Amino acid sequence: EVQLAASGGGLVQPGRSLRLSCAASGFTLDDRAMHWVRQPPGKGLEWVAGISWIGDRIVYADSVKGRFTISRDNAKNSLYLQMNSLKTDDTALYYCAKAYCSSLNCHFDYWGRGTLVTVSS
Amino acid sequence: DIQMTQSPSSLSASVGDRVTFTCRASQGITNYLAWFQQKPGRAPKSLIYAASSLQSGVPSRFSGSGSGTDFTLTISSLQPEDFATYYCQQYDTYPFTFGPGTKVDIK
């Protein structure tokens, strides 16, 4: 069974950093593109970042470009999101999502359990 | 960025009803359109991809159609477990964008 579980969220002050992890099981991460998507409390979904299967292509939403870094360690079956210079607008539940294929132009087929990031002083 | 709109924003329906809701893209996305279902406190679940292809394991009462800019999701006979919020998403062009959702609740 495919499972994804995000972790690493918490309460952090504006301007500080946080690193999210996504552990994958039930499939081999290294032949799938992966994404992060976030959802502010009570609101809709916003795509954040995506990375191809070997990490040679990475894309970001303008709202996080230059502050967030997506990466992956296929040997550990894990995906990461390094979030720097956090703003209150970054407060959201962060989900990792698996793409159906290895490239970035592909639909999502599984979503993981999210992790809540709260940015507040 | 491609803007996605959905209508209605919410609807009330009864078990057994046939329900249809729509999604519109601000520019053509061929058929690079997905639908997701989200229940309160849960992660989204993939239902439809490529506008009309059913994700593995999704019941056949769900169906999608459309191409270009206009798309629909239909539930042929609403079941109790279908009360949720439904989002469309375009994956034609980065940044990928989602519609604001349609909430389906019990009449």
PDB file of C-alpha atoms in Angstrom:
ATOM      1  CA  GLU A   1       0.000   0.000   0.000  1.00  0.00           C
ATOM      2  CA  VAL A   2       1.332   3.415  -0.964  1.00  0.00           C
ATOM      3  CA  GLN A   3       1.814   5.656   2.049  1.00  0.00           C
ATOM      4  CA  LEU A   4       3.221   9.132   2.430  1.00  0.00           C
ATOM      5  CA  ALA A   5       3.643  10.900   5.736  1.00  0.00           C
ATOM      6  CA  ALA A   6       4.841  14.469   6.156  1.00  0.00           C
ATOM      7  CA  SER A   7       6.520  15.541   9.383  1.00  0.00           C
ATOM      8  CA  GLY A   8       8.567  18.379  10.821  1.00  0.00           C
ATOM      9  CA  GLY A   9       5.875  20.999  11.195  1.00  0.00           C
ATOM     10  CA  GLY A  10       5.417  23.173  14.241  1.00  0.00           C
ATOM     11  CA  LEU A  11       5.188  26.689  15.608  1.00  0.00           C
ATOM     12  CA  VAL A  12       7.930  29.010  14.388  1.00  0.00           C
ATOM     13  CA  GLN A  13       8.527  32.752  14.532  1.00  0.00           C
ATOM     14  CA  PRO A  14       8.511  34.891  11.387  1.00  0.00           C
ATOM     15  CA  GLY A  15      11.905  34.969   9.724  1.00  0.00           C
ATOM     16  CA  ARG A  16      12.966  31.606  11.105  1.00  0.00           C
ATOM     17  CA  SER A  17      13.457  28.285   9.296  1.00  0.00           C
ATOM     18  CA  LEU A  18      11.893  24.861   9.326  1.00  0.00           C
ATOM     19  CA  ARG A  19      12.593  21.638   7.452  1.00  0.00           C
ATOM     20  CA  LEU A  20       9.782  19.305   6.467  1.00  0.00           C
ATOM     21  CA  SER A  21      10.246  15.654   5.605  1.00  0.00           C
ATOM     22  CA  CYS A  22       8.029  13.223   3.748  1.00  0.00           C
ATOM     23  CA  ALA A  23       8.589   9.512   4.264  1.00  0.00           C
ATOM     24  CA  ALA A  24       7.386   7.218   1.503  1.00  0.00           C
ATOM     25  CA  SER A  25       6.529   3.552   1.775  1.00  0.00           C
ATOM     26  CA  GLY A  26       4.838   0.963  -0.398  1.00  0.00           C
ATOM     27  CA  PHE A  27       6.574   2.174  -3.538  1.00  0.00           C
ATOM     28  CA  THR A  28      10.008   3.181  -4.768  1.00  0.00           C
ATOM     29  CA  LEU A  29      10.425   6.930  -4.665  1.00  0.00           C
ATOM     30  CA  ASP A  30      13.205   7.038  -7.208  1.00  0.00           C
ATOM     31  CA  ASP A  31      11.055   6.680 -10.322  1.00  0.00           C
ATOM     32  CA  ARG A  32       8.433   9.309  -9.453  1.00  0.00           C
ATOM     33  CA  ALA A  33       8.328  13.073  -9.425  1.00  0.00           C
ATOM     34  CA  MET A  34       7.204  14.503  -6.088  1.00  0.00           C
ATOM     35  CA  HIS A  35       5.496  17.690  -4.968  1.00  0.00           C
ATOM     36  CA  TRP A  36       4.608  19.773  -1.932  1.00  0.00           C
ATOM     37  CA  VAL A  37       1.137  21.327  -1.705  1.00  0.00           C
ATOM     38  CA  ARG A  38      -0.147  23.460   1.163  1.00  0.00           C
ATOM     39  CA  GLN A  39      -3.522  24.396   2.558  1.00  0.00           C
ATOM     40  CA  PRO A  40      -3.998  27.360   4.908  1.00  0.00           C
ATOM     41  CA  PRO A  41      -6.501  26.634   7.685  1.00  0.00           C
ATOM     42  CA  GLY A  42     -10.036  26.652   6.284  1.00  0.00           C
ATOM     43  CA  LYS A  43      -8.864  27.512   2.773  1.00  0.00           C
ATOM     44  CA  GLY A  44      -8.073  25.844  -0.537  1.00  0.00           C
ATOM     45  CA  LEU A  45      -5.053  24.094  -1.963  1.00  0.00           C
ATOM     46  CA  GLU A  46      -1.890  25.805  -3.226  1.00  0.00           C
ATOM     47  CA  TRP A  47       0.861  23.987  -5.097  1.00  0.00           C
ATOM     48  CA  VAL A  48       4.259  24.890  -3.605  1.00  0.00           C
ATOM     49  CA  ALA A  49       7.087  23.016  -5.342  1.00  0.00           C
ATOM     50  CA  GLY A  50       7.900  19.988  -7.459  1.00  0.00           C
ATOM     51  CA  ILE A  51      11.004  17.898  -8.192  1.00  0.00           C
ATOM     52  CA  SER A  52      11.650  15.358 -10.939  1.00  0.00           C
ATOM     53  CA  TRP A  53      12.645  11.803 -10.137  1.00  0.00           C
ATOM     54  CA  ILE A  54      16.395  12.433 -10.097  1.00  0.00           C
ATOM     55  CA  GLY A  55      16.152  16.050  -9.008  1.00  0.00           C
ATOM     56  CA  ASP A  56      17.425  17.514 -12.269  1.00  0.00           C
ATOM     57  CA  ARG A  57      14.349  19.670 -12.687  1.00  0.00           C
ATOM     58  CA  ILE A  58      12.796  21.705  -9.879  1.00  0.00           C
ATOM     59  CA  VAL A  59       9.962  24.242  -9.984  1.00  0.00           C
ATOM     60  CA  TYR A  60       8.562  26.587  -7.334  1.00  0.00           C
ATOM     61  CA  ALA A  61       5.534  28.765  -6.820  1.00  0.00           C
ATOM     62  CA  ASP A  62       6.425  32.445  -6.989  1.00  0.00           C
ATOM     63  CA  SER A  63       5.222  32.859  -3.406  1.00  0.00           C
ATOM     64  CA  VAL A  64       8.049  30.665  -2.084  1.00  0.00           C
ATOM     65  CA  LYS A  65      10.765  31.050  -4.722  1.00  0.00           C
ATOM     66  CA  GLY A  66      14.083  32.044  -3.175  1.00  0.00           C
ATOM     67  CA  ARG A  67      12.940  31.048   0.329  1.00  0.00           C
ATOM     68  CA  PHE A  68      12.014  27.357   0.029  1.00  0.00           C
ATOM     69  CA  THR A  69      14.141  24.506  -1.308  1.00  0.00           C
ATOM     70  CA  ILE A  70      12.739  21.129  -2.317  1.00  0.00           C
ATOM     71  CA  SER A  71      15.064  18.136  -2.335  1.00  0.00           C
ATOM     72  CA  ARG A  72      14.941  14.368  -2.219  1.00  0.00           C
ATOM     73  CA  ASP A  73      17.011  11.421  -1.078  1.00  0.00           C
ATOM     74  CA  ASN A  74      15.901   8.432  -3.108  1.00  0.00           C
ATOM     75  CA  ALA A  75      18.123   6.092  -1.094  1.00  0.00           C
ATOM     76  CA  LYS A  76      16.134   7.045   2.004  1.00  0.00           C
ATOM     77  CA  ASN A  77      12.822   7.121   0.147  1.00  0.00           C
ATOM     78  CA  SER A  78      12.329  10.663   1.420  1.00  0.00           C
ATOM     79  CA  LEU A  79      11.344  14.102   0.205  1.00  0.00           C
ATOM     80  CA  TYR A  80      12.216  17.361   1.947  1.00  0.00           C
ATOM     81  CA  LEU A  81      11.204  21.011   2.018  1.00  0.00           C
ATOM     82  CA  GLN A  82      13.623  23.495   3.568  1.00  0.00           C
ATOM     83  CA  MET A  83      11.678  26.626   4.442  1.00  0.00           C
ATOM     84  CA  ASN A  84      13.652  29.785   5.230  1.00  0.00           C
ATOM     85  CA  SER A  85      12.572  33.357   5.984  1.00  0.00           C
ATOM     86  CA  LEU A  86       9.149  32.139   6.983  1.00  0.00           C
ATOM     87  CA  LYS A  87       6.216  34.544   6.838  1.00  0.00           C
ATOM     88  CA  THR A  88       2.834  34.449   8.554  1.00  0.00           C
ATOM     89  CA  ASP A  89       1.296  33.747   5.127  1.00  0.00           C
ATOM     90  CA  ASP A  90       3.187  30.428   5.071  1.00  0.00           C
ATOM     91  CA  THR A  91       0.951  29.112   7.866  1.00  0.00           C
ATOM     92  CA  ALA A  92      -0.686  26.007   6.414  1.00  0.00           C
ATOM     93  CA  LEU A  93      -1.015  22.257   6.445  1.00  0.00           C
ATOM     94  CA  TYR A  94       1.717  20.976   4.151  1.00  0.00           C
ATOM     95  CA  TYR A  95       1.124  17.825   2.091  1.00  0.00           C
ATOM     96  CA  CYS A  96       3.529  15.814   0.017  1.00  0.00           C
ATOM     97  CA  ALA A  97       2.089  14.336  -3.160  1.00  0.00           C
ATOM     98  CA  LYS A  98       3.373  11.632  -5.460  1.00  0.00           C
ATOM     99  CA  ALA A  99       3.249  12.042  -9.217  1.00  0.00           C
ATOM    100  CA  TYR A 100       2.150   9.187 -11.413  1.00  0.00           C
ATOM    101  CA  CYS A 101       5.322   9.392 -13.501  1.00  0.00           C
ATOM    102  CA  SER A 102       8.935  10.499 -13.329  1.00  0.00           C
ATOM    103  CA  SER A 103       8.574  13.848 -15.057  1.00  0.00           C
ATOM    104  CA  LEU A 104       7.116  17.047 -13.657  1.00  0.00           C
ATOM    105  CA  ASN A 105       4.285  17.271 -16.194  1.00  0.00           C
ATOM    106  CA  CYS A 106       2.196  14.569 -14.696  1.00  0.00           C
ATOM    107  CA  HIS A 107      -0.821  14.227 -12.442  1.00  0.00           C
ATOM    108  CA  PHE A 108      -0.748  13.383  -8.740  1.00  0.00           C
ATOM    109  CA  ASP A 109      -1.967   9.961  -7.704  1.00  0.00           C
ATOM    110  CA  TYR A 110      -1.343   9.820  -3.958  1.00  0.00           C
ATOM    111  CA  TRP A 111      -1.263  12.399  -1.208  1.00  0.00           C
ATOM    112  CA  GLY A 112       0.298  11.995   2.201  1.00  0.00           C
ATOM    113  CA  ARG A 113      -0.855  12.920   5.642  1.00  0.00           C
ATOM    114  CA  GLY A 114      -0.033  16.580   6.170  1.00  0.00           C
ATOM    115  CA  THR A 115       2.059  18.426   8.727  1.00  0.00           C
ATOM    116  CA  LEU A 116       0.971  21.763  10.163  1.00  0.00           C
ATOM    117  CA  VAL A 117       3.277  24.761   9.993  1.00  0.00           C
ATOM    118  CA  THR A 118       2.268  27.788  12.069  1.00  0.00           C
ATOM    119  CA  VAL A 119       4.262  30.977  11.648  1.00  0.00           C
ATOM    120  CA  SER A 120       3.525  33.397  14.452  1.00  0.00           C
ATOM    121  CA  SER A 121       5.314  35.634  16.903  1.00  0.00           C
TER     122      SER A 121
ATOM    123  CA  ASP B   1      -0.744  31.881 -14.170  1.00  0.00           C
ATOM    124  CA  ILE B   2      -3.751  29.841 -15.248  1.00  0.00           C
ATOM    125  CA  GLN B   3      -6.770  30.664 -13.087  1.00  0.00           C
ATOM    126  CA  MET B   4      -9.185  27.879 -12.216  1.00  0.00           C
ATOM    127  CA  THR B   5     -12.785  28.581 -11.265  1.00  0.00           C
ATOM    128  CA  GLN B   6     -15.397  26.127  -9.992  1.00  0.00           C
ATOM    129  CA  SER B   7     -19.153  26.314  -9.770  1.00  0.00           C
ATOM    130  CA  PRO B   8     -21.141  26.122  -7.698  1.00  0.00           C
ATOM    131  CA  SER B   9     -19.105  26.893  -4.605  1.00  0.00           C
ATOM    132  CA  SER B  10     -21.412  24.625  -2.634  1.00  0.00           C
ATOM    133  CA  LEU B  11     -24.440  22.464  -3.181  1.00  0.00           C
ATOM    134  CA  SER B  12     -26.850  20.480  -1.083  1.00  0.00           C
ATOM    135  CA  ALA B  13     -27.946  17.090  -2.334  1.00  0.00           C
ATOM    136  CA  SER B  14     -29.522  13.855  -1.188  1.00  0.00           C
ATOM    137  CA  VAL B  15     -28.239  10.300  -1.268  1.00  0.00           C
ATOM    138  CA  GLY B  16     -29.005   8.873  -4.690  1.00  0.00           C
ATOM    139  CA  ASP B  17     -28.956  12.226  -6.486  1.00  0.00           C
ATOM    140  CA  ARG B  18     -27.009  12.761  -9.670  1.00  0.00           C
ATOM    141  CA  VAL B  19     -24.737  15.773  -9.177  1.00  0.00           C
ATOM    142  CA  THR B  20     -22.583  17.646 -11.637  1.00  0.00           C
ATOM    143  CA  PHE B  21     -20.183  20.479 -11.016  1.00  0.00           C
ATOM    144  CA  THR B  22     -17.977  22.426 -13.314  1.00  0.00           C
ATOM    145  CA  CYS B  23     -14.433  23.697 -13.531  1.00  0.00           C
ATOM    146  CA  ARG B  24     -13.176  26.327 -15.948  1.00  0.00           C
ATOM    147  CA  ALA B  25      -9.612  27.254 -16.849  1.00  0.00           C
ATOM    148  CA  SER B  26      -8.634  30.789 -17.856  1.00  0.00           C
ATOM    149  CA  GLN B  27      -6.843  29.393 -20.890  1.00  0.00           C
ATOM    150  CA  GLY B  28      -6.769  26.101 -22.750  1.00  0.00           C
ATOM    151  CA  ILE B  29      -5.183  23.190 -20.913  1.00  0.00           C
ATOM    152  CA  THR B  30      -6.086  20.415 -23.396  1.00  0.00           C
ATOM    153  CA  ASN B  31      -7.013  17.598 -21.007  1.00  0.00           C
ATOM    154  CA  TYR B  32      -4.433  18.162 -18.251  1.00  0.00           C
ATOM    155  CA  LEU B  33      -7.122  18.374 -15.594  1.00  0.00           C
ATOM    156  CA  ALA B  34      -7.451  16.400 -12.368  1.00  0.00           C
ATOM    157  CA  TRP B  35     -10.176  16.154  -9.744  1.00  0.00           C
ATOM    158  CA  PHE B  36      -9.601  15.544  -6.031  1.00  0.00           C
ATOM    159  CA  GLN B  37     -11.922  14.798  -3.143  1.00  0.00           C
ATOM    160  CA  GLN B  38     -11.177  16.091   0.343  1.00  0.00           C
ATOM    161  CA  LYS B  39     -13.023  15.259   3.542  1.00  0.00           C
ATOM    162  CA  PRO B  40     -12.585  17.340   6.713  1.00  0.00           C
ATOM    163  CA  GLY B  41      -9.290  16.637   8.440  1.00  0.00           C
ATOM    164  CA  ARG B  42      -8.110  14.338   5.650  1.00  0.00           C
ATOM    165  CA  ALA B  43      -5.617  14.592   2.817  1.00  0.00           C
ATOM    166  CA  PRO B  44      -7.007  15.034  -0.674  1.00  0.00           C
ATOM    167  CA  LYS B  45      -7.737  11.878  -2.633  1.00  0.00           C
ATOM    168  CA  SER B  46      -7.182  11.591  -6.363  1.00  0.00           C
ATOM    169  CA  LEU B  47     -10.332  10.779  -8.349  1.00  0.00           C
ATOM    170  CA  ILE B  48      -9.844  11.682 -12.008  1.00  0.00           C
ATOM    171  CA  TYR B  49      -6.853  12.556 -14.184  1.00  0.00           C
ATOM    172  CA  ALA B  50      -6.537  13.538 -17.833  1.00  0.00           C
ATOM    173  CA  ALA B  51     -10.030  15.041 -17.496  1.00  0.00           C
ATOM    174  CA  SER B  52     -11.848  11.715 -17.777  1.00  0.00           C
ATOM    175  CA  SER B  53      -9.612   8.841 -16.596  1.00  0.00           C
ATOM    176  CA  LEU B  54     -10.651   7.229 -13.343  1.00  0.00           C
ATOM    177  CA  GLN B  55      -7.927   6.771 -10.738  1.00  0.00           C
ATOM    178  CA  SER B  56      -7.459   3.130  -9.735  1.00  0.00           C
ATOM    179  CA  GLY B  57      -9.852   2.113  -6.979  1.00  0.00           C
ATOM    180  CA  VAL B  58     -12.273   5.016  -7.473  1.00  0.00           C
ATOM    181  CA  PRO B  59     -15.904   3.931  -7.845  1.00  0.00           C
ATOM    182  CA  SER B  60     -17.395   4.069 -11.329  1.00  0.00           C
ATOM    183  CA  ARG B  61     -20.161   6.433 -10.198  1.00  0.00           C
ATOM    184  CA  PHE B  62     -17.537   9.183 -10.601  1.00  0.00           C
ATOM    185  CA  SER B  63     -16.901  10.423 -14.120  1.00  0.00           C
ATOM    186  CA  GLY B  64     -15.204  13.405 -15.694  1.00  0.00           C
ATOM    187  CA  SER B  65     -15.439  15.091 -19.056  1.00  0.00           C
ATOM    188  CA  GLY B  66     -14.298  18.128 -20.977  1.00  0.00           C
ATOM    189  CA  SER B  67     -11.287  19.533 -22.740  1.00  0.00           C
ATOM    190  CA  GLY B  68      -9.775  22.914 -23.469  1.00  0.00           C
ATOM    191  CA  THR B  69     -11.206  25.244 -20.840  1.00  0.00           C
ATOM    192  CA  ASP B  70     -14.438  23.629 -19.607  1.00  0.00           C
ATOM    193  CA  PHE B  71     -14.668  20.484 -17.518  1.00  0.00           C
ATOM    194  CA  THR B  72     -17.246  18.640 -15.452  1.00  0.00           C
ATOM    195  CA  LEU B  73     -17.248  16.082 -12.656  1.00  0.00           C
ATOM    196  CA  THR B  74     -20.372  13.954 -12.285  1.00  0.00           C
ATOM    197  CA  ILE B  75     -21.395  11.644  -9.469  1.00  0.00           C
ATOM    198  CA  SER B  76     -24.128   9.445 -10.901  1.00  0.00           C
ATOM    199  CA  SER B  77     -25.685   8.399  -7.597  1.00  0.00           C
ATOM    200  CA  LEU B  78     -24.454  10.259  -4.533  1.00  0.00           C
ATOM    201  CA  GLN B  79     -23.440   8.025  -1.629  1.00  0.00           C
ATOM    202  CA  PRO B  80     -23.066   9.009   2.049  1.00  0.00           C
ATOM    203  CA  GLU B  81     -19.275   8.826   1.788  1.00  0.00           C
ATOM    204  CA  ASP B  82     -19.272  11.319  -1.108  1.00  0.00           C
ATOM    205  CA  PHE B  83     -20.117  14.349   1.016  1.00  0.00           C
ATOM    206  CA  ALA B  84     -16.890  16.296   0.772  1.00  0.00           C
ATOM    207  CA  THR B  85     -15.183  19.155  -1.022  1.00  0.00           C
ATOM    208  CA  TYR B  86     -14.084  18.625  -4.617  1.00  0.00           C
ATOM    209  CA  TYR B  87     -11.167  20.466  -6.198  1.00  0.00           C
ATOM    210  CA  CYS B  88     -10.043  20.621  -9.800  1.00  0.00           C
ATOM    211  CA  GLN B  89      -6.399  21.192 -10.716  1.00  0.00           C
ATOM    212  CA  GLN B  90      -4.626  21.972 -13.960  1.00  0.00           C
ATOM    213  CA  TYR B  91      -1.253  20.350 -14.567  1.00  0.00           C
ATOM    214  CA  ASP B  92      -0.701  21.698 -18.060  1.00  0.00           C
ATOM    215  CA  THR B  93       1.506  24.644 -17.096  1.00  0.00           C
ATOM    216  CA  TYR B  94       3.540  25.644 -14.043  1.00  0.00           C
ATOM    217  CA  PRO B  95       2.587  26.812 -11.564  1.00  0.00           C
ATOM    218  CA  PHE B  96      -0.001  24.074 -11.186  1.00  0.00           C
ATOM    219  CA  THR B  97      -3.186  25.706  -9.934  1.00  0.00           C
ATOM    220  CA  PHE B  98      -6.293  24.511  -8.131  1.00  0.00           C
ATOM    221  CA  GLY B  99      -9.873  25.687  -8.239  1.00  0.00           C
ATOM    222  CA  PRO B 100     -11.423  27.041  -5.011  1.00  0.00           C
ATOM    223  CA  GLY B 101     -13.487  23.885  -4.522  1.00  0.00           C
ATOM    224  CA  THR B 102     -17.126  22.794  -4.501  1.00  0.00           C
ATOM    225  CA  LYS B 103     -18.492  21.636  -1.160  1.00  0.00           C
ATOM    226  CA  VAL B 104     -21.165  18.961  -1.315  1.00  0.00           C
ATOM    227  CA  ASP B 105     -23.289  18.603   1.791  1.00  0.00           C
ATOM    228  CA  ILE B 106     -26.397  16.772   2.826  1.00  0.00           C
ATOM    229  CA  LYS B 107     -29.755  18.303   1.989  1.00  0.00           C
TER     230      LYS B 107
END
